[in-house]
C-alpha cells in the first residue's frame, strides 16, 4: 500500500480547513474521529458509498484535518489535533466540541480542562 502525502499544516490557509469542514458528511467523519481517536476506512458510519467516503477522506486529508496511516492492508484515519491547534488555536477543538455533544474541553497540552 502506497503512503499518502499529508500537507504541512503550516502552509494551509484557514479557508481550506473551513471549506473541508463545511460538508455535513465530513463533519460526521470528524465527529466519529473525535469520539474514537482513529478509525479504519471501512468502519465509518456515514450514509454514503465507499467511493464517496474516499473522496470525503481525501478532502479532509488534503486540508490537513486528518492523517492516514497504513496498518497492514488497512488505513487508519485520525484527526491531526496537535498540528491544527498550533496552526489555528481553538478551531478544530471548537468544531469537534460542537459536533460531539458532551465532549470535554482540552487544555493546550491535550488534557481535559475544568
GROMACS .gro file of C-alpha atoms in nm:
model
  114
    1UNK     CA    1   0.000   0.000   0.000
    2UNK     CA    2   0.150   0.333  -0.101
    3UNK     CA    3   0.195   0.609   0.152
    4UNK     CA    4  -0.028   0.914   0.113
    5UNK     CA    5   0.101   1.270   0.112
    6UNK     CA    6  -0.001   1.489   0.404
    7UNK     CA    7   0.029   1.864   0.363
    8UNK     CA    8   0.234   2.072   0.601
    9UNK     CA    9  -0.031   2.233   0.819
   10UNK     CA   10   0.181   2.549   0.839
   11UNK     CA   11   0.108   2.611   0.469
   12UNK     CA   12  -0.268   2.554   0.477
   13UNK     CA   13  -0.497   2.860   0.479
   14UNK     CA   14  -0.785   2.867   0.726
   15UNK     CA   15  -1.031   2.895   0.436
   16UNK     CA   16  -0.921   2.549   0.312
   17UNK     CA   17  -0.984   2.393   0.654
   18UNK     CA   18  -1.322   2.561   0.694
   19UNK     CA   19  -1.425   2.464   0.341
   20UNK     CA   20  -1.337   2.100   0.411
   21UNK     CA   21  -1.543   2.110   0.730
   22UNK     CA   22  -1.845   2.275   0.564
   23UNK     CA   23  -1.989   1.944   0.438
   24UNK     CA   24  -2.227   1.755   0.673
   25UNK     CA   25  -2.075   1.414   0.586
   26UNK     CA   26  -1.724   1.542   0.659
   27UNK     CA   27  -1.844   1.689   0.989
   28UNK     CA   28  -1.986   1.348   1.076
   29UNK     CA   29  -1.649   1.188   0.991
   30UNK     CA   30  -1.471   1.442   1.213
   31UNK     CA   31  -1.719   1.371   1.494
   32UNK     CA   32  -1.656   0.996   1.471
   33UNK     CA   33  -1.280   1.052   1.473
   34UNK     CA   34  -1.306   1.287   1.771
   35UNK     CA   35  -1.501   1.023   1.966
   36UNK     CA   36  -1.286   0.725   1.870
   37UNK     CA   37  -0.935   0.859   1.820
   38UNK     CA   38  -0.886   0.657   1.500
   39UNK     CA   39  -1.095   0.457   1.255
   40UNK     CA   40  -1.016   0.207   0.981
   41UNK     CA   41  -1.157   0.328   0.647
   42UNK     CA   42  -1.442   0.080   0.603
   43UNK     CA   43  -1.573   0.127   0.955
   44UNK     CA   44  -1.711   0.482   0.930
   45UNK     CA   45  -2.084   0.512   0.995
   46UNK     CA   46  -2.180   0.753   0.716
   47UNK     CA   47  -2.470   0.747   0.467
   48UNK     CA   48  -2.251   0.733   0.155
   49UNK     CA   49  -2.085   0.465  -0.056
   50UNK     CA   50  -1.717   0.376  -0.033
   51UNK     CA   51  -1.609   0.587  -0.333
   52UNK     CA   52  -1.783   0.895  -0.191
   53UNK     CA   53  -1.639   0.823   0.154
   54UNK     CA   54  -1.292   0.802  -0.002
   55UNK     CA   55  -1.348   1.141  -0.163
   56UNK     CA   56  -1.451   1.299   0.169
   57UNK     CA   57  -1.149   1.148   0.346
   58UNK     CA   58  -0.921   1.281   0.073
   59UNK     CA   59  -1.065   1.633   0.110
   60UNK     CA   60  -1.009   1.622   0.487
   61UNK     CA   61  -0.656   1.484   0.443
   62UNK     CA   62  -0.561   1.746   0.184
   63UNK     CA   63  -0.699   2.020   0.413
   64UNK     CA   64  -0.469   1.895   0.690
   65UNK     CA   65  -0.753   1.788   0.917
   66UNK     CA   66  -0.672   1.417   0.930
   67UNK     CA   67  -0.377   1.182   0.898
   68UNK     CA   68  -0.395   0.845   0.724
   69UNK     CA   69  -0.160   0.574   0.850
   70UNK     CA   70  -0.115   0.237   0.675
   71UNK     CA   71  -0.179  -0.056   0.911
   72UNK     CA   72  -0.105  -0.371   0.714
   73UNK     CA   73  -0.372  -0.397   0.445
   74UNK     CA   74  -0.584  -0.121   0.607
   75UNK     CA   75  -0.551   0.250   0.664
   76UNK     CA   76  -0.627   0.417   0.995
   77UNK     CA   77  -0.762   0.773   0.996
   78UNK     CA   78  -0.713   1.012   1.287
   79UNK     CA   79  -0.751   1.384   1.349
   80UNK     CA   80  -0.437   1.599   1.348
   81UNK     CA   81  -0.537   1.774   1.673
   82UNK     CA   82  -0.196   1.894   1.786
   83UNK     CA   83  -0.083   2.025   1.447
   84UNK     CA   84  -0.414   2.200   1.384
   85UNK     CA   85  -0.409   2.351   1.733
   86UNK     CA   86  -0.064   2.500   1.674
   87UNK     CA   87  -0.172   2.649   1.338
   88UNK     CA   88  -0.530   2.753   1.423
   89UNK     CA   89  -0.568   2.761   1.803
   90UNK     CA   90  -0.913   2.651   1.914
   91UNK     CA   91  -1.064   2.595   1.568
   92UNK     CA   92  -1.068   2.216   1.547
   93UNK     CA   93  -1.136   2.186   1.919
   94UNK     CA   94  -1.439   2.418   1.890
   95UNK     CA   95  -1.574   2.229   1.591
   96UNK     CA   96  -1.534   1.886   1.747
   97UNK     CA   97  -1.694   2.011   2.070
   98UNK     CA   98  -1.988   2.143   1.867
   99UNK     CA   99  -2.042   1.819   1.672
  100UNK     CA  100  -1.971   1.579   1.959
  101UNK     CA  101  -2.210   1.670   2.243
  102UNK     CA  102  -2.059   1.628   2.586
  103UNK     CA  103  -1.700   1.613   2.459
  104UNK     CA  104  -1.477   1.763   2.730
  105UNK     CA  105  -1.265   2.067   2.658
  106UNK     CA  106  -0.888   2.018   2.637
  107UNK     CA  107  -0.612   2.247   2.752
  108UNK     CA  108  -0.313   2.334   2.531
  109UNK     CA  109  -0.148   2.001   2.619
  110UNK     CA  110  -0.447   1.786   2.522
  111UNK     CA  111  -0.562   1.726   2.879
  112UNK     CA  112  -0.923   1.778   2.991
  113UNK     CA  113  -0.967   2.124   3.137
  114UNK     CA  114  -1.206   2.215   3.417
   0.00000   0.00000   0.00000
